[in-house]
CSV table of N, CA and C in Angstrom, one decimal:
chain,number,residue,atom,x,y,z
A,1408,MET,N,-36.7,1.9,-3.8
A,1408,MET,CA,-38.3,2.4,-3.3
A,1408,MET,C,-38.9,2.6,-4.7
A,1409,ILE,N,-40.2,2.2,-5.0
A,1409,ILE,CA,-40.4,2.3,-6.4
A,1409,ILE,C,-41.7,3.9,-6.2
A,1410,THR,N,-41.7,4.2,-7.1
A,1410,THR,CA,-42.7,5.7,-7.4
A,1410,THR,C,-43.6,5.2,-8.3
A,1411,ILE,N,-44.9,5.7,-8.2
A,1411,ILE,CA,-45.5,5.3,-9.4
A,1411,ILE,C,-45.9,7.1,-10.1
A,1412,ASP,N,-45.7,7.2,-11.1
A,1412,ASP,CA,-46.2,8.5,-11.9
A,1412,ASP,C,-47.1,8.1,-12.7
A,1413,GLU,N,-48.1,9.2,-12.7
A,1413,GLU,CA,-48.9,9.0,-14.2
A,1413,GLU,C,-48.3,10.0,-15.4
A,1414,LEU,N,-47.8,9.8,-16.3
A,1414,LEU,CA,-47.3,10.2,-17.3
A,1414,LEU,C,-48.2,11.2,-18.6
A,1415,SER,N,-47.9,12.3,-18.8
A,1415,SER,CA,-48.6,13.0,-19.9
A,1415,SER,C,-47.8,12.7,-21.0
A,1416,GLY,N,-48.7,13.1,-22.2
A,1416,GLY,CA,-48.0,12.6,-23.4
A,1416,GLY,C,-46.4,12.9,-23.4
A,1417,ASP,N,-46.4,14.1,-23.2
A,1417,ASP,CA,-44.9,14.6,-23.1
A,1417,ASP,C,-44.1,13.7,-22.0
A,1418,GLY,N,-44.4,13.4,-21.0
A,1418,GLY,CA,-43.8,12.5,-20.1
A,1418,GLY,C,-43.2,11.2,-20.7
A,1419,ILE,N,-44.5,10.6,-21.5
A,1419,ILE,CA,-44.1,9.2,-22.2
A,1419,ILE,C,-43.2,9.5,-23.3
A,1420,ARG,N,-43.3,10.6,-23.9
A,1420,ARG,CA,-42.2,11.1,-24.9
A,1420,ARG,C,-40.8,11.1,-24.4
A,1421,ALA,N,-40.6,11.8,-23.1
A,1421,ALA,CA,-39.7,11.9,-22.5
A,1421,ALA,C,-38.7,10.6,-22.1
A,1422,ALA,N,-39.7,9.4,-21.8
A,1422,ALA,CA,-39.0,8.3,-21.2
A,1422,ALA,C,-39.9,7.5,-22.2
A,1423,ALA,N,-39.5,7.6,-23.7
A,1423,ALA,CA,-39.7,6.7,-24.7
A,1423,ALA,C,-38.8,5.5,-25.0
A,1424,ASP,N,-37.5,5.9,-24.7
A,1424,ASP,CA,-36.4,4.8,-24.6
A,1424,ASP,C,-36.5,3.9,-23.5
A,1425,GLU,N,-36.7,4.6,-22.2
A,1425,GLU,CA,-36.7,3.7,-21.2
A,1425,GLU,C,-38.2,2.6,-21.5
A,1426,LEU,N,-39.0,3.3,-22.0
A,1426,LEU,CA,-40.3,2.4,-21.9
A,1426,LEU,C,-40.1,1.5,-23.0
A,1427,ALA,N,-39.3,1.9,-24.0
A,1427,ALA,CA,-39.0,0.7,-25.2
A,1427,ALA,C,-38.4,-0.4,-24.7
A,1428,GLU,N,-37.3,0.0,-23.8
A,1428,GLU,CA,-36.5,-0.9,-23.2
A,1428,GLU,C,-37.3,-2.0,-22.3
A,1429,VAL,N,-38.0,-1.6,-21.4
A,1429,VAL,CA,-39.2,-2.2,-20.7
A,1429,VAL,C,-39.9,-3.3,-21.6
A,1430,LEU,N,-40.3,-2.9,-22.7
A,1430,LEU,CA,-41.4,-3.7,-23.5
A,1430,LEU,C,-40.8,-4.7,-24.3
A,1431,ARG,N,-39.4,-4.1,-24.9
A,1431,ARG,CA,-38.4,-5.2,-25.8
A,1431,ARG,C,-37.9,-6.4,-24.7
A,1432,ASP,N,-37.6,-6.1,-23.4
A,1432,ASP,CA,-37.5,-7.0,-22.4
A,1432,ASP,C,-38.5,-8.0,-22.2
A,1433,CYS,N,-39.4,-7.6,-22.1
A,1433,CYS,CA,-41.0,-8.3,-21.6
A,1433,CYS,C,-41.1,-9.2,-22.9
A,1434,VAL,N,-41.1,-8.7,-24.1
A,1434,VAL,CA,-41.5,-9.5,-25.0
A,1434,VAL,C,-40.3,-10.6,-25.3
A,1435,ALA,N,-39.2,-10.5,-25.2
A,1435,ALA,CA,-37.9,-11.2,-25.3
A,1435,ALA,C,-38.4,-12.5,-24.4
A,1436,HIS,N,-38.8,-12.0,-23.0
A,1436,HIS,CA,-38.8,-13.0,-22.0
A,1436,HIS,C,-40.4,-13.9,-22.2
A,1437,GLY,N,-41.1,-13.6,-23.3
A,1437,GLY,CA,-42.5,-14.5,-23.3
A,1437,GLY,C,-43.5,-13.7,-23.4
A,1438,ALA,N,-43.5,-12.4,-23.3
A,1438,ALA,CA,-44.7,-11.4,-23.1
A,1438,ALA,C,-45.8,-11.6,-24.3
A,1439,SER,N,-46.8,-11.8,-23.9
A,1439,SER,CA,-47.6,-11.7,-25.5
A,1439,SER,C,-48.7,-10.3,-25.1
A,1440,VAL,N,-47.8,-9.2,-25.6
A,1440,VAL,CA,-48.5,-8.1,-25.8
A,1440,VAL,C,-48.5,-7.6,-27.2
A,1441,GLY,N,-48.9,-8.1,-27.9
A,1441,GLY,CA,-49.1,-7.6,-29.3
A,1441,GLY,C,-47.7,-7.5,-30.4
A,1442,PHE,N,-46.7,-8.2,-30.0
A,1442,PHE,CA,-45.4,-7.9,-30.6
A,1442,PHE,C,-45.0,-9.1,-30.4
A,1443,LEU,N,-43.8,-9.7,-31.6
A,1443,LEU,CA,-43.4,-10.6,-32.0
A,1443,LEU,C,-41.9,-10.7,-31.6
A,1444,PRO,N,-41.3,-11.2,-30.8
A,1444,PRO,CA,-39.4,-10.9,-30.5
A,1444,PRO,C,-38.7,-11.2,-32.1
A,1445,PRO,N,-37.7,-10.9,-32.4
A,1445,PRO,CA,-37.2,-9.5,-31.6
A,1445,PRO,C,-37.9,-8.4,-32.0
A,1446,VAL,N,-38.2,-7.4,-30.7
A,1446,VAL,CA,-39.0,-6.2,-30.7
A,1446,VAL,C,-37.5,-5.3,-31.3
A,1447,THR,N,-37.5,-4.5,-32.3
A,1447,THR,CA,-36.6,-3.3,-32.5
A,1447,THR,C,-36.5,-2.3,-31.6
A,1448,LYS,N,-35.6,-1.6,-31.1
A,1448,LYS,CA,-35.7,-0.5,-30.4
A,1448,LYS,C,-36.7,0.5,-31.2
A,1449,ALA,N,-36.4,0.5,-32.6
A,1449,ALA,CA,-37.1,1.8,-33.4
A,1449,ALA,C,-38.7,1.4,-33.4
A,1450,ASP,N,-39.0,0.1,-33.5
A,1450,ASP,CA,-40.4,-0.3,-33.2
A,1450,ASP,C,-40.9,-0.2,-32.0
A,1451,ALA,N,-40.3,-0.3,-30.8
A,1451,ALA,CA,-40.6,0.0,-29.9
A,1451,ALA,C,-40.7,1.4,-29.3
A,1452,ARG,N,-39.7,2.1,-29.7
A,1452,ARG,CA,-40.0,3.7,-29.5
A,1452,ARG,C,-41.1,4.4,-30.5
A,1453,ARG,N,-41.7,3.4,-31.5
A,1453,ARG,CA,-42.6,4.1,-32.4
A,1453,ARG,C,-43.8,3.6,-31.6
A,1454,PHE,N,-44.2,2.8,-31.1
A,1454,PHE,CA,-45.2,2.5,-30.2
A,1454,PHE,C,-45.6,3.3,-29.2
A,1455,TRP,N,-44.4,3.8,-28.3
A,1455,TRP,CA,-44.6,4.5,-27.2
A,1455,TRP,C,-45.2,5.9,-27.7
A,1456,LEU,N,-44.5,6.4,-28.9
A,1456,LEU,CA,-44.8,7.7,-29.3
A,1456,LEU,C,-46.1,7.6,-29.8
A,1457,ASP,N,-46.8,6.6,-30.3
A,1457,ASP,CA,-48.4,6.4,-30.7
A,1457,ASP,C,-48.8,6.5,-29.3
A,1458,VAL,N,-48.6,5.6,-28.4
A,1458,VAL,CA,-49.5,6.1,-26.9
A,1458,VAL,C,-49.4,7.2,-26.4
A,1459,ALA,N,-48.5,8.2,-26.5
A,1459,ALA,CA,-47.9,9.4,-26.2
A,1459,ALA,C,-49.1,10.3,-27.0
A,1460,GLN,N,-49.3,10.1,-28.2
A,1460,GLN,CA,-50.5,10.9,-28.9
A,1460,GLN,C,-51.9,10.5,-28.3
A,1461,GLN,N,-52.0,9.1,-27.9
A,1461,GLN,CA,-53.3,9.3,-27.4
A,1461,GLN,C,-53.3,9.6,-26.1
A,1462,ALA,N,-52.4,9.7,-25.3
A,1462,ALA,CA,-52.5,10.1,-23.8
A,1462,ALA,C,-53.1,11.8,-24.4
A,1463,ASP,N,-52.3,12.3,-25.5
A,1463,ASP,CA,-52.5,13.7,-25.6
A,1463,ASP,C,-54.1,14.0,-25.9
A,1464,ALA,N,-54.8,13.0,-26.6
A,1464,ALA,CA,-56.0,13.2,-27.0
A,1464,ALA,C,-57.0,12.8,-25.6
A,1465,GLY,N,-56.8,12.3,-24.7
A,1465,GLY,CA,-57.3,11.9,-23.7
A,1465,GLY,C,-58.1,10.2,-23.8
A,1466,ALA,N,-57.3,9.5,-24.7
A,1466,ALA,CA,-57.8,8.0,-25.0
A,1466,ALA,C,-57.3,7.3,-24.2
A,1467,ARG,N,-56.3,7.6,-23.5
A,1467,ARG,CA,-55.3,6.6,-22.5
A,1467,ARG,C,-54.6,7.4,-21.5
A,1468,THR,N,-54.4,6.8,-20.8
A,1468,THR,CA,-53.3,7.3,-19.5
A,1468,THR,C,-52.3,6.2,-19.2
A,1469,LEU,N,-51.3,6.5,-19.1
A,1469,LEU,CA,-49.9,5.5,-18.6
A,1469,LEU,C,-49.4,5.8,-17.5
A,1470,PHE,N,-48.9,4.9,-16.6
A,1470,PHE,CA,-48.5,5.1,-15.5
A,1470,PHE,C,-47.1,4.2,-15.4
A,1471,ALA,N,-46.0,5.0,-14.9
A,1471,ALA,CA,-44.6,4.3,-14.8
A,1471,ALA,C,-44.2,4.1,-13.4
A,1472,ALA,N,-43.6,3.0,-13.2
A,1472,ALA,CA,-43.1,2.8,-12.1
A,1472,ALA,C,-41.5,3.2,-12.3
A,1473,ARG,N,-40.9,4.1,-11.3
A,1473,ARG,CA,-39.4,4.2,-11.4
A,1473,ARG,C,-38.8,3.8,-9.9
A,1474,GLY,N,-37.7,3.6,-10.1
A,1474,GLY,CA,-36.6,3.2,-9.3
A,1474,GLY,C,-36.0,4.4,-8.5
A,1475,ASP,N,-35.3,4.2,-7.3
A,1475,ASP,CA,-34.8,5.3,-6.7
A,1475,ASP,C,-34.0,6.1,-7.7
A,1476,ASP,N,-33.4,5.7,-8.7
A,1476,ASP,CA,-32.6,6.4,-9.7
A,1476,ASP,C,-33.3,6.7,-10.6
A,1477,GLY,N,-35.0,7.0,-10.9
A,1477,GLY,CA,-35.4,7.6,-11.7
A,1477,GLY,C,-35.8,6.6,-12.7
A,1478,ALA,N,-35.1,5.3,-13.0
A,1478,ALA,CA,-35.3,5.0,-14.3
A,1478,ALA,C,-36.5,3.9,-14.5
A,1479,VAL,N,-37.1,3.6,-15.4
A,1479,VAL,CA,-38.2,2.9,-15.3
A,1479,VAL,C,-38.2,1.5,-15.1
A,1480,ARG,N,-39.0,1.0,-14.5
A,1480,ARG,CA,-39.0,-0.3,-13.9
A,1480,ARG,C,-40.2,-1.3,-14.7
A,1481,GLY,N,-41.3,-0.4,-14.9
A,1481,GLY,CA,-42.6,-1.1,-15.4
A,1481,GLY,C,-43.4,0.0,-15.6
A,1482,THR,N,-44.4,-0.4,-16.4
A,1482,THR,CA,-45.7,0.5,-16.8
A,1482,THR,C,-46.9,-0.3,-17.1
A,1483,VAL,N,-48.2,0.5,-16.9
A,1483,VAL,CA,-49.3,-0.2,-17.2
A,1483,VAL,C,-50.3,1.2,-17.9
A,1484,GLN,N,-51.0,0.6,-18.6
A,1484,GLN,CA,-51.9,1.6,-19.2
A,1484,GLN,C,-53.3,1.4,-19.0
A,1485,LEU,N,-54.4,2.8,-19.1
A,1485,LEU,CA,-55.4,2.6,-19.0
A,1485,LEU,C,-56.1,2.8,-20.5
A,1486,ALA,N,-56.6,2.5,-21.2
A,1486,ALA,CA,-57.6,2.6,-22.4
A,1486,ALA,C,-59.1,3.5,-22.0
A,1487,LEU,N,-59.0,4.5,-22.4
A,1487,LEU,CA,-60.6,5.3,-21.5
A,1487,LEU,C,-61.4,5.5,-23.0
A,1488,ALA,N,-61.1,5.3,-24.3
A,1488,ALA,CA,-61.8,5.7,-25.4
A,1488,ALA,C,-62.8,4.2,-25.7
A,1489,THR,N,-64.0,4.6,-25.1
A,1489,THR,CA,-65.2,3.5,-25.4
A,1489,THR,C,-66.2,4.0,-26.3
A,1490,PRO,N,-67.0,3.1,-26.8
A,1490,PRO,CA,-68.5,3.5,-27.1
A,1490,PRO,C,-69.1,4.2,-26.3
A,1491,ALA,N,-70.1,4.9,-26.4
A,1491,ALA,CA,-71.2,5.8,-25.9
A,1491,ALA,C,-71.6,4.7,-24.5
A,1492,ASN,N,-71.8,3.5,-25.0
A,1492,ASN,CA,-72.6,2.9,-24.0
A,1492,ASN,C,-71.4,2.0,-22.9
A,1493,GLY,N,-70.1,2.5,-23.0
A,1493,GLY,CA,-68.9,1.9,-22.4
A,1493,GLY,C,-68.3,2.9,-21.6
A,1494,ALA,N,-69.0,4.0,-21.3
A,1494,ALA,CA,-68.4,5.1,-20.6
A,1494,ALA,C,-68.1,4.9,-18.9
A,1495,HIS,N,-68.6,3.7,-18.5
A,1495,HIS,CA,-68.4,3.4,-17.1
A,1495,HIS,C,-67.2,2.5,-17.1
A,1496,ARG,N,-66.2,2.2,-18.1
A,1496,ARG,CA,-65.3,1.0,-18.4
A,1496,ARG,C,-63.8,1.5,-18.7
A,1497,ALA,N,-62.9,1.0,-18.7
A,1497,ALA,CA,-61.5,1.3,-18.6
A,1497,ALA,C,-60.9,-0.1,-19.1
A,1498,GLU,N,-60.0,-0.1,-19.9
A,1498,GLU,CA,-59.0,-1.4,-20.1
A,1498,GLU,C,-57.7,-1.1,-19.5
A,1499,VAL,N,-57.1,-2.2,-18.9
A,1499,VAL,CA,-56.0,-2.2,-18.5
A,1499,VAL,C,-55.3,-2.9,-19.8
A,1500,ASN,N,-54.2,-2.1,-19.9
A,1500,ASN,CA,-53.3,-2.6,-21.2
A,1500,ASN,C,-51.9,-2.8,-21.0
A,1501,LYS,N,-51.0,-3.2,-21.4
A,1501,LYS,CA,-49.6,-3.3,-21.6
A,1501,LYS,C,-49.0,-3.4,-20.3
A,1502,MET,N,-49.7,-4.4,-19.3
A,1502,MET,CA,-49.2,-4.3,-17.8
A,1502,MET,C,-47.5,-5.0,-18.1
A,1503,LEU,N,-46.7,-4.1,-18.0
A,1503,LEU,CA,-45.2,-4.5,-18.1
A,1503,LEU,C,-44.2,-4.4,-17.2
A,1504,VAL,N,-43.6,-5.2,-16.1
A,1504,VAL,CA,-42.6,-5.2,-15.4
A,1504,VAL,C,-41.3,-5.5,-16.1
A,1505,HIS,N,-40.0,-5.0,-16.1
A,1505,HIS,CA,-38.6,-5.4,-16.8
A,1505,HIS,C,-38.6,-6.7,-15.9
A,1506,THR,N,-37.9,-7.8,-16.6
A,1506,THR,CA,-37.7,-8.9,-15.9
A,1506,THR,C,-36.6,-8.8,-14.5
A,1507,ARG,N,-35.8,-7.7,-14.7
A,1507,ARG,CA,-35.0,-7.5,-13.6
A,1507,ARG,C,-35.6,-7.0,-12.2
A,1508,TYR,N,-36.6,-6.6,-12.4
A,1508,TYR,CA,-37.5,-6.1,-11.3
A,1508,TYR,C,-38.8,-6.8,-10.9
A,1509,ARG,N,-39.0,-8.0,-11.4
A,1509,ARG,CA,-40.0,-8.4,-11.3
A,1509,ARG,C,-40.0,-9.2,-9.3
A,1510,ARG,N,-41.3,-9.6,-8.9
A,1510,ARG,CA,-41.4,-10.2,-7.7
A,1510,ARG,C,-41.0,-9.1,-6.7
A,1511,GLN,N,-41.3,-8.1,-6.8
A,1511,GLN,CA,-41.1,-6.8,-5.8
A,1511,GLN,C,-42.2,-5.9,-5.7
A,1512,GLY,N,-42.9,-6.4,-6.1
A,1512,GLY,CA,-44.8,-5.7,-5.7
A,1512,GLY,C,-44.7,-4.7,-7.0
A,1513,ILE,N,-44.0,-4.5,-7.9
A,1513,ILE,CA,-44.4,-3.4,-8.6
A,1513,ILE,C,-45.6,-3.5,-9.7
A,1514,GLY,N,-46.0,-4.5,-10.1
A,1514,GLY,CA,-47.0,-5.1,-10.8
A,1514,GLY,C,-48.4,-4.6,-9.9
A,1515,GLN,N,-48.2,-4.9,-8.7
A,1515,GLN,CA,-49.4,-4.5,-7.9
A,1515,GLN,C,-49.7,-3.2,-7.8
A,1516,GLN,N,-48.6,-2.4,-7.6
A,1516,GLN,CA,-48.5,-0.8,-7.4
A,1516,GLN,C,-49.0,-0.3,-8.5
A,1517,LEU,N,-49.0,-0.9,-9.8
A,1517,LEU,CA,-49.0,-0.3,-10.9
A,1517,LEU,C,-50.6,-0.6,-11.2
A,1518,LEU,N,-50.8,-1.7,-10.8
A,1518,LEU,CA,-52.5,-2.1,-11.1
A,1518,LEU,C,-53.3,-1.2,-10.0
A,1519,LEU,N,-52.8,-1.0,-9.1
A,1519,LEU,CA,-53.4,-0.3,-7.9
A,1519,LEU,C,-53.7,1.6,-8.1
A,1520,ALA,N,-52.4,1.9,-8.6
A,1520,ALA,CA,-52.7,3.2,-9.3
A,1520,ALA,C,-53.6,3.4,-10.8
A,1521,ALA,N,-53.8,2.1,-11.6
A,1521,ALA,CA,-54.4,2.4,-12.5
A,1521,ALA,C,-56.0,2.4,-12.1
A,1522,GLU,N,-56.0,1.5,-10.9
A,1522,GLU,CA,-57.6,1.3,-10.5
A,1522,GLU,C,-58.1,2.8,-9.9
A,1523,ALA,N,-57.2,3.3,-9.1
A,1523,ALA,CA,-57.8,4.5,-8.5
A,1523,ALA,C,-57.8,5.2,-9.4
A,1524,ARG,N,-57.0,5.5,-10.5
A,1524,ARG,CA,-57.4,6.6,-11.6
A,1524,ARG,C,-58.6,6.2,-12.4
A,1525,ALA,N,-59.0,5.0,-12.5
A,1525,ALA,CA,-60.3,4.5,-13.2
A,1525,ALA,C,-61.3,5.0,-12.4
A,1526,ARG,N,-60.9,4.7,-11.3
A,1526,ARG,CA,-62.5,5.2,-10.0
A,1526,ARG,C,-62.2,6.8,-9.8
A,1527,ALA,N,-61.4,7.4,-10.0
A,1527,ALA,CA,-61.6,9.0,-10.0
A,1527,ALA,C,-62.0,9.4,-11.4
A,1528,LEU,N,-62.1,8.8,-12.5
A,1528,LEU,CA,-62.7,9.0,-13.5
A,1528,LEU,C,-64.0,8.6,-13.9
A,1529,GLY,N,-64.7,7.9,-12.7
A,1529,GLY,CA,-65.9,7.4,-12.9
A,1529,GLY,C,-66.2,6.3,-13.3
A,1530,ARG,N,-65.1,5.6,-13.7
A,1530,ARG,CA,-65.3,4.1,-14.2
A,1530,ARG,C,-65.4,3.1,-13.2
A,1531,THR,N,-66.5,2.4,-13.5
A,1531,THR,CA,-67.0,1.5,-12.4
A,1531,THR,C,-66.5,0.0,-12.7
A,1532,LEU,N,-66.1,-0.2,-13.9
A,1532,LEU,CA,-65.7,-1.6,-14.5
A,1532,LEU,C,-64.2,-1.1,-15.0
A,1533,LEU,N,-63.4,-2.4,-14.6
A,1533,LEU,CA,-61.8,-2.2,-15.1
A,1533,LEU,C,-61.6,-3.5,-15.8
A,1534,VAL,N,-61.3,-3.7,-16.9
A,1534,VAL,CA,-61.3,-4.9,-17.6
A,1534,VAL,C,-59.9,-5.4,-17.8
A,1535,LEU,N,-59.1,-6.3,-17.7
A,1535,LEU,CA,-57.7,-6.7,-18.0
A,1535,LEU,C,-57.8,-8.3,-19.0
A,1536,ASP,N,-57.6,-8.0,-20.0
A,1536,ASP,CA,-57.3,-9.2,-21.0
A,1536,ASP,C,-56.0,-10.0,-20.5
A,1537,THR,N,-56.0,-11.0,-20.1
A,1537,THR,CA,-54.9,-11.9,-19.7
A,1537,THR,C,-54.8,-13.6,-20.3
A,1538,TRP,N,-53.8,-14.0,-20.1
A,1538,TRP,CA,-53.6,-15.3,-20.8
A,1538,TRP,C,-54.0,-16.5,-19.5
A,1539,SER,N,-55.3,-17.0,-19.9
A,1539,SER,CA,-55.9,-17.6,-18.5
A,1539,SER,C,-55.3,-18.6,-18.2
A,1540,ALA,N,-54.2,-19.1,-19.0
A,1540,ALA,CA,-53.3,-20.8,-18.6
A,1540,ALA,C,-51.9,-20.1,-17.5
A,1541,ALA,N,-52.0,-18.7,-17.4
A,1541,ALA,CA,-50.8,-18.4,-16.8
A,1541,ALA,C,-51.0,-18.6,-15.4
A,1542,ALA,N,-50.1,-18.8,-14.5
A,1542,ALA,CA,-50.0,-18.9,-13.0
A,1542,ALA,C,-50.5,-17.7,-12.4
A,1543,PRO,N,-51.0,-17.6,-11.2
A,1543,PRO,CA,-51.5,-16.0,-10.6
A,1543,PRO,C,-50.2,-15.7,-10.3
A,1544,SER,N,-49.8,-14.2,-10.6
A,1544,SER,CA,-48.8,-13.6,-10.3
A,1544,SER,C,-48.6,-13.0,-9.1
A,1545,THR,N,-47.9,-12.4,-8.6
A,1545,THR,CA,-47.6,-11.5,-7.3
A,1545,THR,C,-48.6,-10.6,-7.2
A,1546,CYS,N,-48.9,-10.0,-8.1
A,1546,CYS,CA,-49.8,-8.6,-7.9
A,1546,CYS,C,-51.5,-9.3,-8.0
A,1547,THR,N,-51.7,-10.6,-8.1
A,1547,THR,CA,-53.0,-10.8,-8.4
A,1547,THR,C,-53.5,-12.0,-7.6
A,1548,ARG,N,-52.5,-12.9,-7.0
A,1548,ARG,CA,-52.7,-14.1,-6.2
A,1548,ARG,C,-53.5,-13.8,-5.0
A,1549,ASP,N,-53.2,-12.7,-4.3
A,1549,ASP,CA,-54.2,-12.5,-3.1
A,1549,ASP,C,-55.4,-11.7,-3.6
A,1550,TRP,N,-55.9,-11.8,-4.5
A,1550,TRP,CA,-57.1,-11.1,-4.9
A,1550,TRP,C,-58.1,-12.1,-5.5
A,1551,ALA,N,-59.7,-12.0,-5.1
A,1551,ALA,CA,-60.5,-12.8,-5.1
A,1551,ALA,C,-60.9,-13.3,-6.5
A,1552,ILE,N,-61.0,-14.7,-6.8
A,1552,ILE,CA,-61.4,-15.2,-8.2
A,1552,ILE,C,-62.6,-15.6,-8.0
A,1553,ALA,N,-63.4,-15.6,-9.2
A,1553,ALA,CA,-64.8,-15.9,-9.3
A,1553,ALA,C,-65.1,-16.4,-10.5
A,1554,PRO,N,-66.1,-17.0,-11.0
A,1554,PRO,CA,-66.4,-17.7,-12.1
A,1554,PRO,C,-66.5,-16.7,-13.0
A,1555,PRO,N,-66.3,-16.9,-14.6
A,1555,PRO,CA,-66.5,-15.9,-15.4
A,1555,PRO,C,-67.5,-14.6,-15.6
A,1556,VAL,N,-67.2,-13.9,-15.8
A,1556,VAL,CA,-68.4,-12.9,-15.8
A,1556,VAL,C,-69.2,-12.9,-17.2
A,1557,THR,N,-70.3,-13.3,-17.0
A,1557,THR,CA,-71.3,-13.4,-18.2
A,1557,THR,C,-71.8,-12.1,-18.8
A,1558,SER,N,-72.4,-11.1,-18.0
A,1558,SER,CA,-73.0,-9.8,-18.2
A,1558,SER,C,-72.2,-8.9,-17.5
A,1559,ARG,N,-71.3,-8.2,-18.2
A,1559,ARG,CA,-70.7,-7.1,-17.5
A,1559,ARG,C,-71.3,-5.8,-17.3
A,1560,SER,N,-72.5,-5.8,-18.0
A,1560,SER,CA,-73.1,-4.4,-17.8
A,1560,SER,C,-74.0,-4.2,-16.6
A,1561,THR,N,-74.2,-5.5,-15.7
A,1561,THR,CA,-75.1,-5.4,-14.4
A,1561,THR,C,-73.8,-5.2,-13.2
A,1562,ARG,N,-72.4,-5.6,-13.5
A,1562,ARG,CA,-71.6,-5.6,-12.6
A,1562,ARG,C,-71.2,-4.5,-12.1
A,1563,SER,N,-70.8,-4.2,-10.8
A,1563,SER,CA,-70.4,-2.9,-10.2
A,1563,SER,C,-69.0,-3.5,-9.7
A,1564,TRP,N,-68.3,-2.3,-8.8
A,1564,TRP,CA,-67.1,-2.5,-8.3
A,1564,TRP,C,-67.1,-3.7,-7.3
A,1565,ARG,N,-68.1,-3.4,-6.8
A,1565,ARG,CA,-68.2,-4.6,-5.7
A,1565,ARG,C,-68.7,-5.9,-5.8
A,1566,GLU,N,-69.5,-6.2,-7.0
A,1566,GLU,CA,-69.8,-7.4,-7.5
A,1566,GLU,C,-68.8,-8.3,-8.3
A,1567,ALA,N,-67.8,-7.4,-9.1
A,1567,ALA,CA,-66.8,-7.9,-9.9
A,1567,ALA,C,-65.8,-8.5,-9.3
A,1568,ARG,N,-64.8,-9.6,-9.8
A,1568,ARG,CA,-64.0,-10.0,-9.5
A,1568,ARG,C,-62.9,-10.6,-10.6
A,1569,TRP,N,-61.9,-10.7,-10.2
A,1569,TRP,CA,-60.8,-11.2,-11.5
A,1569,TRP,C,-61.4,-12.7,-11.6
A,1570,ALA,N,-61.6,-12.7,-12.9
A,1570,ALA,CA,-62.0,-14.0,-13.3
A,1570,ALA,C,-60.9,-14.9,-14.3
A,1571,PRO,N,-61.0,-15.9,-13.9
A,1571,PRO,CA,-59.8,-17.1,-14.3
A,1571,PRO,C,-60.1,-17.2,-15.9
A,1572,ARG,N,-60.2,-16.1,-16.8
A,1572,ARG,CA,-60.3,-16.3,-18.1
A,1572,ARG,C,-59.8,-15.2,-18.6
A,1573,ALA,N,-60.0,-15.3,-20.2
A,1573,ALA,CA,-59.2,-13.8,-21.0
A,1573,ALA,C,-59.7,-12.8,-20.5
A,1574,SER,N,-60.8,-12.5,-20.4
A,1574,SER,CA,-61.3,-11.2,-19.7
A,1574,SER,C,-61.8,-11.1,-18.4
A,1575,CYS,N,-61.1,-10.3,-17.7
A,1575,CYS,CA,-61.1,-10.1,-16.2
A,1575,CYS,C,-61.7,-9.1,-15.9
A,1576,THR,N,-62.3,-9.0,-14.7
A,1576,THR,CA,-62.7,-7.6,-13.9
A,1576,THR,C,-62.3,-7.6,-12.5
A,1577,ARG,N,-62.4,-6.3,-12.0
A,1577,ARG,CA,-61.7,-5.9,-10.7
A,1577,ARG,C,-62.6,-5.0,-9.9
A,1578,CYS,N,-62.5,-5.5,-8.5
A,1578,CYS,CA,-63.5,-4.6,-7.8
A,1578,CYS,C,-62.5,-3.7,-6.9
A,1579,SER,N,-63.2,-3.0,-6.3
A,1579,SER,CA,-62.6,-2.0,-5.0
A,1579,SER,C,-62.7,-2.9,-3.8
A,1580,ASP,N,-63.6,-3.8,-3.7
A,1580,ASP,CA,-63.9,-4.3,-2.0
A,1580,ASP,C,-63.4,-5.7,-2.3
A,1581,ARG,N,-62.3,-6.1,-1.9
A,1581,ARG,CA,-61.7,-7.5,-2.0
A,1581,ARG,C,-62.4,-8.3,-0.8
A,1582,SER,N,-63.0,-7.9,0.0
A,1582,SER,CA,-63.5,-8.9,1.4
A,1582,SER,C,-65.0,-9.2,0.9
A,1583,SER,N,-65.7,-8.8,0.0
A,1583,SER,CA,-66.8,-9.3,-0.1
A,1583,SER,C,-66.6,-10.5,-1.1
A,1584,THR,N,-67.9,-11.5,-1.2
A,1584,THR,CA,-68.0,-12.3,-2.1
A,1584,THR,C,-68.9,-12.2,-3.4
């Protein structure tokens, strides 16, 4: 069974080695998340310690997916620091699931937790930058697809959809078109 935990800055620091291993594995297997392989343990750990500082400042929140043994299997972040005209928005960052644990619904659970947190914070627009040539993953293939969004400022949770391009938006009502 997988549990999803929202980690504080101290929680991120405590899990930094496990998070670093997930990051290193994902980059080694082709993830384009701002790192080039090989990623050293020190560089990966330093990245997560920086994320912990951002979480302490309220600029970011992080979710960790843990297995029955308590070990980190995956992670996703919500970037909350936005300009004044972007207070309605949050960005999904570093959606990572260790390759040994993929195809188990972990990514979907992480995204749903991030979406729920964004909604609880009053964020009505959730943005995910992704590689547009990638095949839909288990966590996104059942979600509605719409043409690229041209004006996000007028979109709401009910109007937005995953868009097949680099910037994607997500809504809470999957049944409407």
